[in-house]
PDB file of C-alpha atoms in Angstrom:
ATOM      1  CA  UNK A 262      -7.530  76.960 157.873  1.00  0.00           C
ATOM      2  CA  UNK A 263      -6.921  77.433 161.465  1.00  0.00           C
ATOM      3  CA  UNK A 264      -8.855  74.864 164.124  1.00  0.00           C
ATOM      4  CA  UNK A 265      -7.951  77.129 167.030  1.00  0.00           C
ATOM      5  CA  UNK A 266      -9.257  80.849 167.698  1.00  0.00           C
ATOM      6  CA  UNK A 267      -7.554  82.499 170.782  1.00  0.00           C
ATOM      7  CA  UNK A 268      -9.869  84.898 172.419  1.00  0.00           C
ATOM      8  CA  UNK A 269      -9.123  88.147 172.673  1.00  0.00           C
ATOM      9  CA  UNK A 270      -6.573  88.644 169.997  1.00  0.00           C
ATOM     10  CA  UNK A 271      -4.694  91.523 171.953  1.00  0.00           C
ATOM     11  CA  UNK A 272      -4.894  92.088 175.611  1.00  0.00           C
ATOM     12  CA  UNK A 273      -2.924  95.313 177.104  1.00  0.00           C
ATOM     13  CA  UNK A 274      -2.284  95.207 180.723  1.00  0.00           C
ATOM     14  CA  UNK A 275      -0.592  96.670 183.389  1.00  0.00           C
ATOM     15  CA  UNK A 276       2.908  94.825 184.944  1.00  0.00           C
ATOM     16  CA  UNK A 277       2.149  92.912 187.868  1.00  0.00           C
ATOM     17  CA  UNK A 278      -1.270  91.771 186.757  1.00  0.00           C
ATOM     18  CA  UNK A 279      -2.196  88.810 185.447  1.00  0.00           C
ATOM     19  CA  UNK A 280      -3.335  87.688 181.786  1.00  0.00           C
ATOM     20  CA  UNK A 281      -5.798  85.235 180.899  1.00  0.00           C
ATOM     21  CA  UNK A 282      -6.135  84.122 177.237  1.00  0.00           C
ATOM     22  CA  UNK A 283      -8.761  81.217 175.847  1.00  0.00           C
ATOM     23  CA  UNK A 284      -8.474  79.033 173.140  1.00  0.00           C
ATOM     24  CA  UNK A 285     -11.433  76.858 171.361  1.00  0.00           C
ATOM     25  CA  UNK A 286     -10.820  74.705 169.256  1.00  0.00           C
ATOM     26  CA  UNK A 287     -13.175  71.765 166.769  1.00  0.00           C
ATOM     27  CA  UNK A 288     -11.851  68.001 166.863  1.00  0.00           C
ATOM     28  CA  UNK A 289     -11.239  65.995 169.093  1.00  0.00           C
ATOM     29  CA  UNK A 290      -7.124  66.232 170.386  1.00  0.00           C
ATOM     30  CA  UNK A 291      -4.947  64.192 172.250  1.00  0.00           C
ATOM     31  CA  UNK A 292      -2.978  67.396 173.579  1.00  0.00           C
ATOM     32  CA  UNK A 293      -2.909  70.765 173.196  1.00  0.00           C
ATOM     33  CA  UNK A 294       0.220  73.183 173.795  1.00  0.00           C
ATOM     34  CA  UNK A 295       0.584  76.685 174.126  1.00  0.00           C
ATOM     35  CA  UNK A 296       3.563  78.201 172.482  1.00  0.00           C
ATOM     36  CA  UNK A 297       4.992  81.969 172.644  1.00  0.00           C
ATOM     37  CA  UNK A 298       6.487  84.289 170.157  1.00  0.00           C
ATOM     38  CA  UNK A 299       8.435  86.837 170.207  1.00  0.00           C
ATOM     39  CA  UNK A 300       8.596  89.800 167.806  1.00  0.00           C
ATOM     40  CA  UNK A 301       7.634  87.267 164.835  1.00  0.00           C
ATOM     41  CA  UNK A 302      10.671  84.755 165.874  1.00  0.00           C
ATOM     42  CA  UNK A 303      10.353  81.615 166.084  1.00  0.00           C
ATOM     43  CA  UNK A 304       8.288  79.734 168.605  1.00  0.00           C
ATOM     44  CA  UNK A 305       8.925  78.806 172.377  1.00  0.00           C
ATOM     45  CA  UNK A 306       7.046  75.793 173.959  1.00  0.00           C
ATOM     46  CA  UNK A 307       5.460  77.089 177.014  1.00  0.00           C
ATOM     47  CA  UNK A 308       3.027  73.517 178.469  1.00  0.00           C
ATOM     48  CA  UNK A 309       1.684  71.196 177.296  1.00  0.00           C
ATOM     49  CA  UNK A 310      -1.906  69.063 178.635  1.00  0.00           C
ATOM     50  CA  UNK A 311      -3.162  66.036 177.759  1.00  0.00           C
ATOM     51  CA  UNK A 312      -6.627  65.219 176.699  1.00  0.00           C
ATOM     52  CA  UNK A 313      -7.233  63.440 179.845  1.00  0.00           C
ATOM     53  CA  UNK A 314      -5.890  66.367 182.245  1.00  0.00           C
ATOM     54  CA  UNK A 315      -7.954  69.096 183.623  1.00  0.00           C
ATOM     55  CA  UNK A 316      -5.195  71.641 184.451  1.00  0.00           C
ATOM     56  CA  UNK A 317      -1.466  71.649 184.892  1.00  0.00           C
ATOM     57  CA  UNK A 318       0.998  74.626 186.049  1.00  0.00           C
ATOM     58  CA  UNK A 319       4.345  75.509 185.425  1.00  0.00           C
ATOM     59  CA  UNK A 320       5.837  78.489 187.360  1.00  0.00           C
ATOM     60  CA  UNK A 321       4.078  81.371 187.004  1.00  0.00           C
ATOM     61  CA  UNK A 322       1.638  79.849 184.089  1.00  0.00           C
ATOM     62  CA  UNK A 323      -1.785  77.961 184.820  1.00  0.00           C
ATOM     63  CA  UNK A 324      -3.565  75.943 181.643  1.00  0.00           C
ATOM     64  CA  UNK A 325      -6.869  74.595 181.941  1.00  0.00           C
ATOM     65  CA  UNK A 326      -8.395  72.227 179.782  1.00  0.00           C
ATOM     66  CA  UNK A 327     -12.409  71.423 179.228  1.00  0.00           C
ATOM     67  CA  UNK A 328     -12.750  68.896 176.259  1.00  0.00           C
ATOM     68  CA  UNK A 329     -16.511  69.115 176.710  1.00  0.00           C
ATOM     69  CA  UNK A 330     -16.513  72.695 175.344  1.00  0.00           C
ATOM     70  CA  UNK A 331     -13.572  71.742 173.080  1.00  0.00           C
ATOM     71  CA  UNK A 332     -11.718  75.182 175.238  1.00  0.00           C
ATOM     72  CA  UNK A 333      -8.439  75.438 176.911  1.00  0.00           C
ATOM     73  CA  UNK A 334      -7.254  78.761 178.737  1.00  0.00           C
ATOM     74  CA  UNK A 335      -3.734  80.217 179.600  1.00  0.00           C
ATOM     75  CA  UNK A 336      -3.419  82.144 182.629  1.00  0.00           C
ATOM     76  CA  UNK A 337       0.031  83.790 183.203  1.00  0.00           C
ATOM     77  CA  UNK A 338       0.286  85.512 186.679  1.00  0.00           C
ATOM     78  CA  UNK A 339       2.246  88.397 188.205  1.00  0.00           C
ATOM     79  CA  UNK A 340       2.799  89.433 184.660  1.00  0.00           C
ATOM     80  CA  UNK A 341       6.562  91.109 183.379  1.00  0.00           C
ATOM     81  CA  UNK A 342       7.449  93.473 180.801  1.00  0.00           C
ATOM     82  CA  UNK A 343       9.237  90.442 178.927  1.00  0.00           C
ATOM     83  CA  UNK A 344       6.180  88.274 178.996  1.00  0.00           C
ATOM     84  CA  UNK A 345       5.226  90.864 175.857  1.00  0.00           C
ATOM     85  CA  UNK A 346       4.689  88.347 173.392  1.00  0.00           C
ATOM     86  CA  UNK A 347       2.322  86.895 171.344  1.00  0.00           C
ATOM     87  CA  UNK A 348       0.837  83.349 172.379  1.00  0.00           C
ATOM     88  CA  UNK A 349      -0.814  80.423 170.316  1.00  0.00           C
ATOM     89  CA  UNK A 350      -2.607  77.627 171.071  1.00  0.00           C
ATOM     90  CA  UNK A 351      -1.717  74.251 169.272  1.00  0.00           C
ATOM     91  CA  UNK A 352      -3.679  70.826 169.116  1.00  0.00           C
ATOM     92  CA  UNK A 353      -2.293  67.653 168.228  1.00  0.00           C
ATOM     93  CA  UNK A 354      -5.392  65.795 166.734  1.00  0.00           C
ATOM     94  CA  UNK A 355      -4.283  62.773 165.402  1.00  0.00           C
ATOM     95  CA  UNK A 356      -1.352  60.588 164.969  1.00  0.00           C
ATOM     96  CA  UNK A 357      -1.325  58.406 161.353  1.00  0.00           C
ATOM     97  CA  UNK A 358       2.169  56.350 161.055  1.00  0.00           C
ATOM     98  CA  UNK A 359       3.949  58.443 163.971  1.00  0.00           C
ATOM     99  CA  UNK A 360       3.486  61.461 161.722  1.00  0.00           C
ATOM    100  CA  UNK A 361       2.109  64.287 164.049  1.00  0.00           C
ATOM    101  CA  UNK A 362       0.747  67.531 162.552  1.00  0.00           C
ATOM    102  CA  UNK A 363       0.515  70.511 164.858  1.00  0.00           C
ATOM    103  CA  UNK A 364      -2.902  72.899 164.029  1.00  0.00           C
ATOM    104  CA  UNK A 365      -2.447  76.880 165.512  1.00  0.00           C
ATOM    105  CA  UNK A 366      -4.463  79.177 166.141  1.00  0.00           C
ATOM    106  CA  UNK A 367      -4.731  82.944 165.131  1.00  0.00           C
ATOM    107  CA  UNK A 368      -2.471  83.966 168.727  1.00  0.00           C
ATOM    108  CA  UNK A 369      -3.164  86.603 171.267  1.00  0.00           C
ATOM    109  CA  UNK A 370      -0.826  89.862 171.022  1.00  0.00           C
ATOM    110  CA  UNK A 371      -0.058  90.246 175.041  1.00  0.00           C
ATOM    111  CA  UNK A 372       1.413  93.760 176.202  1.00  0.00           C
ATOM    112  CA  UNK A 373       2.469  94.169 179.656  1.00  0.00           C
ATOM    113  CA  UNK A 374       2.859  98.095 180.158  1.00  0.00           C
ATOM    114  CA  UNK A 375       4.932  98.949 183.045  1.00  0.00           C
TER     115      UNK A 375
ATOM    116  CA  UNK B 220      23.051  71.639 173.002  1.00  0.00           C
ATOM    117  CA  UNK B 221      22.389  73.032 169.564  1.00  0.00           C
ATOM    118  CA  UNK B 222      19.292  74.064 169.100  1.00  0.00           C
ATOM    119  CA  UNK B 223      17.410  74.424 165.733  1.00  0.00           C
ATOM    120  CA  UNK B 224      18.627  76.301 163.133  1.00  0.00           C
ATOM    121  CA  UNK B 225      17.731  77.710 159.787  1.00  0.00           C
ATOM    122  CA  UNK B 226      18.913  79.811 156.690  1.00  0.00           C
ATOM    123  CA  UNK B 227      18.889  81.907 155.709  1.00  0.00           C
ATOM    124  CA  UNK B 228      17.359  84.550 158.201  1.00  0.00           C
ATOM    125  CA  UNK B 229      15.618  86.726 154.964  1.00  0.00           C
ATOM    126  CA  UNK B 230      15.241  86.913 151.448  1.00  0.00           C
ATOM    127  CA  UNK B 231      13.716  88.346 148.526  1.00  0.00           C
ATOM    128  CA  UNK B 232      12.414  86.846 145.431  1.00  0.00           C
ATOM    129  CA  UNK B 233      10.554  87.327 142.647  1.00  0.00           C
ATOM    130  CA  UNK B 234       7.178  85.897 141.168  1.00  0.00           C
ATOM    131  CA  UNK B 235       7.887  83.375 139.116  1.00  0.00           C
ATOM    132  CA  UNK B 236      11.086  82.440 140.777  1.00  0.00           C
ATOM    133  CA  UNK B 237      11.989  79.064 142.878  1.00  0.00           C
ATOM    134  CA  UNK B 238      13.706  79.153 146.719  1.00  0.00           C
ATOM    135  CA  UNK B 239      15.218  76.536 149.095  1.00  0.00           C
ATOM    136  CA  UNK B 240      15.234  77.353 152.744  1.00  0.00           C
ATOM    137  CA  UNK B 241      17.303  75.194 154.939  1.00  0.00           C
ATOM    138  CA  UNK B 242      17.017  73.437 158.420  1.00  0.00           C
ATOM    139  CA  UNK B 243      18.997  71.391 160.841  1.00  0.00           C
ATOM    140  CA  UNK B 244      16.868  70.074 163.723  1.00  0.00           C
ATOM    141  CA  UNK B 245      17.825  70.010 167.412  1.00  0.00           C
ATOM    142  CA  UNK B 246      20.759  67.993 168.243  1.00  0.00           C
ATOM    143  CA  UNK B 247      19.226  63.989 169.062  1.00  0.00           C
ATOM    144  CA  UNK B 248      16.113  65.305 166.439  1.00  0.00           C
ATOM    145  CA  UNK B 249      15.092  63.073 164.326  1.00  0.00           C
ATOM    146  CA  UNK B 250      11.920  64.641 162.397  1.00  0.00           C
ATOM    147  CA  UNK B 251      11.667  68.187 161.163  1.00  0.00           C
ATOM    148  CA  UNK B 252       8.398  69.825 160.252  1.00  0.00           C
ATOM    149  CA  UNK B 253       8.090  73.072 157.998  1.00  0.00           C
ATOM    150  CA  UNK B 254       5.335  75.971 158.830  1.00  0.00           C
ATOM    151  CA  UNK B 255       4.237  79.243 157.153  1.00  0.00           C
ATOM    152  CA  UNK B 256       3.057  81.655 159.555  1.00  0.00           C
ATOM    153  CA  UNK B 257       1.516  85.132 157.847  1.00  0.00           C
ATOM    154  CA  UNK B 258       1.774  88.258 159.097  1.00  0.00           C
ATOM    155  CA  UNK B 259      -0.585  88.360 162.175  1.00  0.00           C
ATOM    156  CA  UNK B 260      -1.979  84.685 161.691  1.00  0.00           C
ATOM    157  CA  UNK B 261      -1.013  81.120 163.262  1.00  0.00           C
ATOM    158  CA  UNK B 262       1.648  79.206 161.903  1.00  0.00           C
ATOM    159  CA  UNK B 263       0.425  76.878 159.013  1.00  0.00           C
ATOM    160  CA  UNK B 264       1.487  73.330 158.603  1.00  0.00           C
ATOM    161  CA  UNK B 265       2.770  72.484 155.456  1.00  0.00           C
ATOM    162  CA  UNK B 266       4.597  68.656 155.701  1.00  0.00           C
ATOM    163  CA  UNK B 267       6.777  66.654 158.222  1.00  0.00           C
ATOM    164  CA  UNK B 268       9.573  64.495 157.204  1.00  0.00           C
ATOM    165  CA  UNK B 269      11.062  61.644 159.066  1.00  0.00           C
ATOM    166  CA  UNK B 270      13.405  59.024 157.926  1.00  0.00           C
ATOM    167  CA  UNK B 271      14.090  61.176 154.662  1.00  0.00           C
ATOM    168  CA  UNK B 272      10.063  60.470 153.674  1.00  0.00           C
ATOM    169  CA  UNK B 273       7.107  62.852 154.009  1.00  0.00           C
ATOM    170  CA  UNK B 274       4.793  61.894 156.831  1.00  0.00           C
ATOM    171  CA  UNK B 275       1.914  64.245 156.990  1.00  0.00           C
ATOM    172  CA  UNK B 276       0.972  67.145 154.378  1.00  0.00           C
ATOM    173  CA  UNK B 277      -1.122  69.927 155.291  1.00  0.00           C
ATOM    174  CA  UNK B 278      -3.038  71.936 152.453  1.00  0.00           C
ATOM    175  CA  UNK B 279      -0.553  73.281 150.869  1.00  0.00           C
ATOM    176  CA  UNK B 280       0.140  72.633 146.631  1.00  0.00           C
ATOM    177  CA  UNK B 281       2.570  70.822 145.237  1.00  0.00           C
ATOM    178  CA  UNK B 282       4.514  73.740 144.399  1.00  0.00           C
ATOM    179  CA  UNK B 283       5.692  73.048 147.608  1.00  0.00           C
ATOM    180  CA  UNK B 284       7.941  70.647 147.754  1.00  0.00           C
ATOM    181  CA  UNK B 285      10.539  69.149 150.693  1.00  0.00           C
ATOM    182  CA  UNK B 286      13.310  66.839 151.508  1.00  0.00           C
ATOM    183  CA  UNK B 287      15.296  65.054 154.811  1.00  0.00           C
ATOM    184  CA  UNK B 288      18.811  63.945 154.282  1.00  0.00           C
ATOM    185  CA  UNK B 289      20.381  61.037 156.259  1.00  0.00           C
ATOM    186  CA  UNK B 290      21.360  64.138 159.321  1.00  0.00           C
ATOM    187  CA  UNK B 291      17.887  64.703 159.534  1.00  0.00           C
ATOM    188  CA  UNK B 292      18.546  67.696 158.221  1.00  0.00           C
ATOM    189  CA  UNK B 293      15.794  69.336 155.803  1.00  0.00           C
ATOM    190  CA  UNK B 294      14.971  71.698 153.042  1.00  0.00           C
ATOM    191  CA  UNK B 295      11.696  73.445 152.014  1.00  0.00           C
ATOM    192  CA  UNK B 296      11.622  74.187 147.971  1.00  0.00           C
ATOM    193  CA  UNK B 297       8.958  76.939 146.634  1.00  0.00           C
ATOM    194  CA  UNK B 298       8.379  76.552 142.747  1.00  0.00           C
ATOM    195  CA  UNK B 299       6.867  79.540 141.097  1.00  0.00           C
ATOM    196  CA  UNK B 300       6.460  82.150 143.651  1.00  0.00           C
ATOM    197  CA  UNK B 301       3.495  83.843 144.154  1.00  0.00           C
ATOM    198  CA  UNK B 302       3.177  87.367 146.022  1.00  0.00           C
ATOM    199  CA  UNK B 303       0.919  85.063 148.352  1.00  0.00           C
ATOM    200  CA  UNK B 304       4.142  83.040 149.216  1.00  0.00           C
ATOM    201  CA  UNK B 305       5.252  86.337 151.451  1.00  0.00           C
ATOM    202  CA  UNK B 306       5.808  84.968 155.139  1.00  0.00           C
ATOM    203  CA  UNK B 307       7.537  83.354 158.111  1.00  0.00           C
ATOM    204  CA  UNK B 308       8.950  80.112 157.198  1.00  0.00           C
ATOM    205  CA  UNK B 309       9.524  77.877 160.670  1.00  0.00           C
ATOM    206  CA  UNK B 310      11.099  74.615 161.134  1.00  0.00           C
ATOM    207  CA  UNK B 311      10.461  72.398 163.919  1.00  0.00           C
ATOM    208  CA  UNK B 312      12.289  69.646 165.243  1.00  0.00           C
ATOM    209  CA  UNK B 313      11.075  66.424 167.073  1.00  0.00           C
ATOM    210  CA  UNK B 314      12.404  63.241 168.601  1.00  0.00           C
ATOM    211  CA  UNK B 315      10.988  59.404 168.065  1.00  0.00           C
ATOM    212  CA  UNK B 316      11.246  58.047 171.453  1.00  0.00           C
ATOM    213  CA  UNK B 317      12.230  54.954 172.073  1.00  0.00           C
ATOM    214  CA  UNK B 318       9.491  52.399 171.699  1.00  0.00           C
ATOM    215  CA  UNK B 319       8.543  54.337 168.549  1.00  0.00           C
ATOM    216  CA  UNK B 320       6.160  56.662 170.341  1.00  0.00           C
ATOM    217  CA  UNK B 321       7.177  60.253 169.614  1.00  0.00           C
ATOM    218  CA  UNK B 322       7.364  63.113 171.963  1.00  0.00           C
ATOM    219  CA  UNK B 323       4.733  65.677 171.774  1.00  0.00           C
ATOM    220  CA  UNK B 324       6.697  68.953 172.098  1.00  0.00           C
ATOM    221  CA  UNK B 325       8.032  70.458 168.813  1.00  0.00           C
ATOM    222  CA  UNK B 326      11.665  72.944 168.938  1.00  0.00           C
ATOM    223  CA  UNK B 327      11.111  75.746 166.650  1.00  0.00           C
ATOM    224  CA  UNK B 328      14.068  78.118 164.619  1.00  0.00           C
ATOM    225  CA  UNK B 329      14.037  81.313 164.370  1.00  0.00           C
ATOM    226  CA  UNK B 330      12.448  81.196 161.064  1.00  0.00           C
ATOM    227  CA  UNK B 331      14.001  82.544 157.457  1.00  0.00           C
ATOM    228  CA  UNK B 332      11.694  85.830 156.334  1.00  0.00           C
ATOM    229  CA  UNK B 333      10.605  85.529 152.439  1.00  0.00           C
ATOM    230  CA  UNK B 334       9.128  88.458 150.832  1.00  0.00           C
ATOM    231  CA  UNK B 335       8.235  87.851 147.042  1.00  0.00           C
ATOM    232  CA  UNK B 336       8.053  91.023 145.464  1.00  0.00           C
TER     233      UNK B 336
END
């Protein structure tokens, strides 16, 4: 079963705008990642934030983190036709012997019309 | 750098029938882990192997089955295919740092498409 659920699960927008896609999710992490896909490829790492991190940004993305309301939320900006993909959240719960184990959720389908 | 790779890209098999999908991790990888991702769901995790040994298991039966050879590279076996089986296999490759702590961020293939018919 999936921990995460990404909220909405498609989002159609107009280039230029920007996209905002939540994730909740039900343990307790130490991380959570957002990954894209494209087309039913495989998966791209996008950012990563720790537990103990409130938000972080790389280029044009933003993540936030609240671990109160076990929620995280991707915000990409000035979107692009190519950022047409769909995007998952992923949380790390636990490490047991080094072994990590990766839990996804469901994935927002993002369309950027032009 | 190569980056993660897997094969084949698709295949077809029947119920009933047994498959091996193949992976070699990211070049300076160490641990691969195997997924199933559905058509229009979240990947699934299925096991992670690292020095040739399963790690973790997700929920998955033991019809499942995998393997790491001394290259670190892996392969996933199916027994007895079920129409259910249909999906996106991905591999994902990950590094033990030094210290023994391991990096967070997982390198995904492309994936190998299996349709059981």
């Amino acid at each position: 079963s999936q921990q995460g659920e990404e909220d909405p699960q498609a989002l159609s927008i107009q280039e230029g705008e920007n996209a905002t896609m939540n994730c909740s999710y039900k343990t307790s992490i130490n991380n959570l990642q957002w990954y894209r896909q494209n087309s039913g490829r495989g998966l791209v790492h996008l950012i990563l934030i720790r537990s103990n991190e409130r938000e972080k940004h790389s280029g044009r993305l933003r993540v936030t983190l609240d671990t109160s309301k076990k929620s995280s939320s991707l915000l990409i900006t000035a979107s692009r036709a190519a950022d047409t993909a769909s995007y998952f959240c992923a949380t790390d719960a636990y490490r047991i012997q080094g072994a990590q184990k990766l839990v996804f959720g469901q994935g927002t389908r993002l369309t950027i019309n032009p | 750098d190569a980056g993660v790779t897997q094969s084949p890209t698709h295949l077809i098999k029947t119920r009933g029938q047994q498959v091996t999908l193949r992976c070699s991790p990211k070049s300076g990888h160490d641990t691969v882990s195997w997924y199933q991702q559905a058509l229009g769901q979240g990947p699934q995790f299925i096991f992670q192997y690292y020095e040739e040994e399963e790690r973790q298991r997700g929920n998955f039966p033991d019809r499942f089955s995998g393997h790491q050879f001394p290259n670190y590279s892996s392969e996933l076996n199916v027994n007895a295919l079920l129409l259910g089986d249909s999906a996106l296999y991905l591999c994902a490759s990950s590094l033990v740092l030094s210290g023994g702590t391991r990096a967070y961020e997982q390198y995904f293939g492309p994936g190998t498409r299996l349709t059981v018919t």
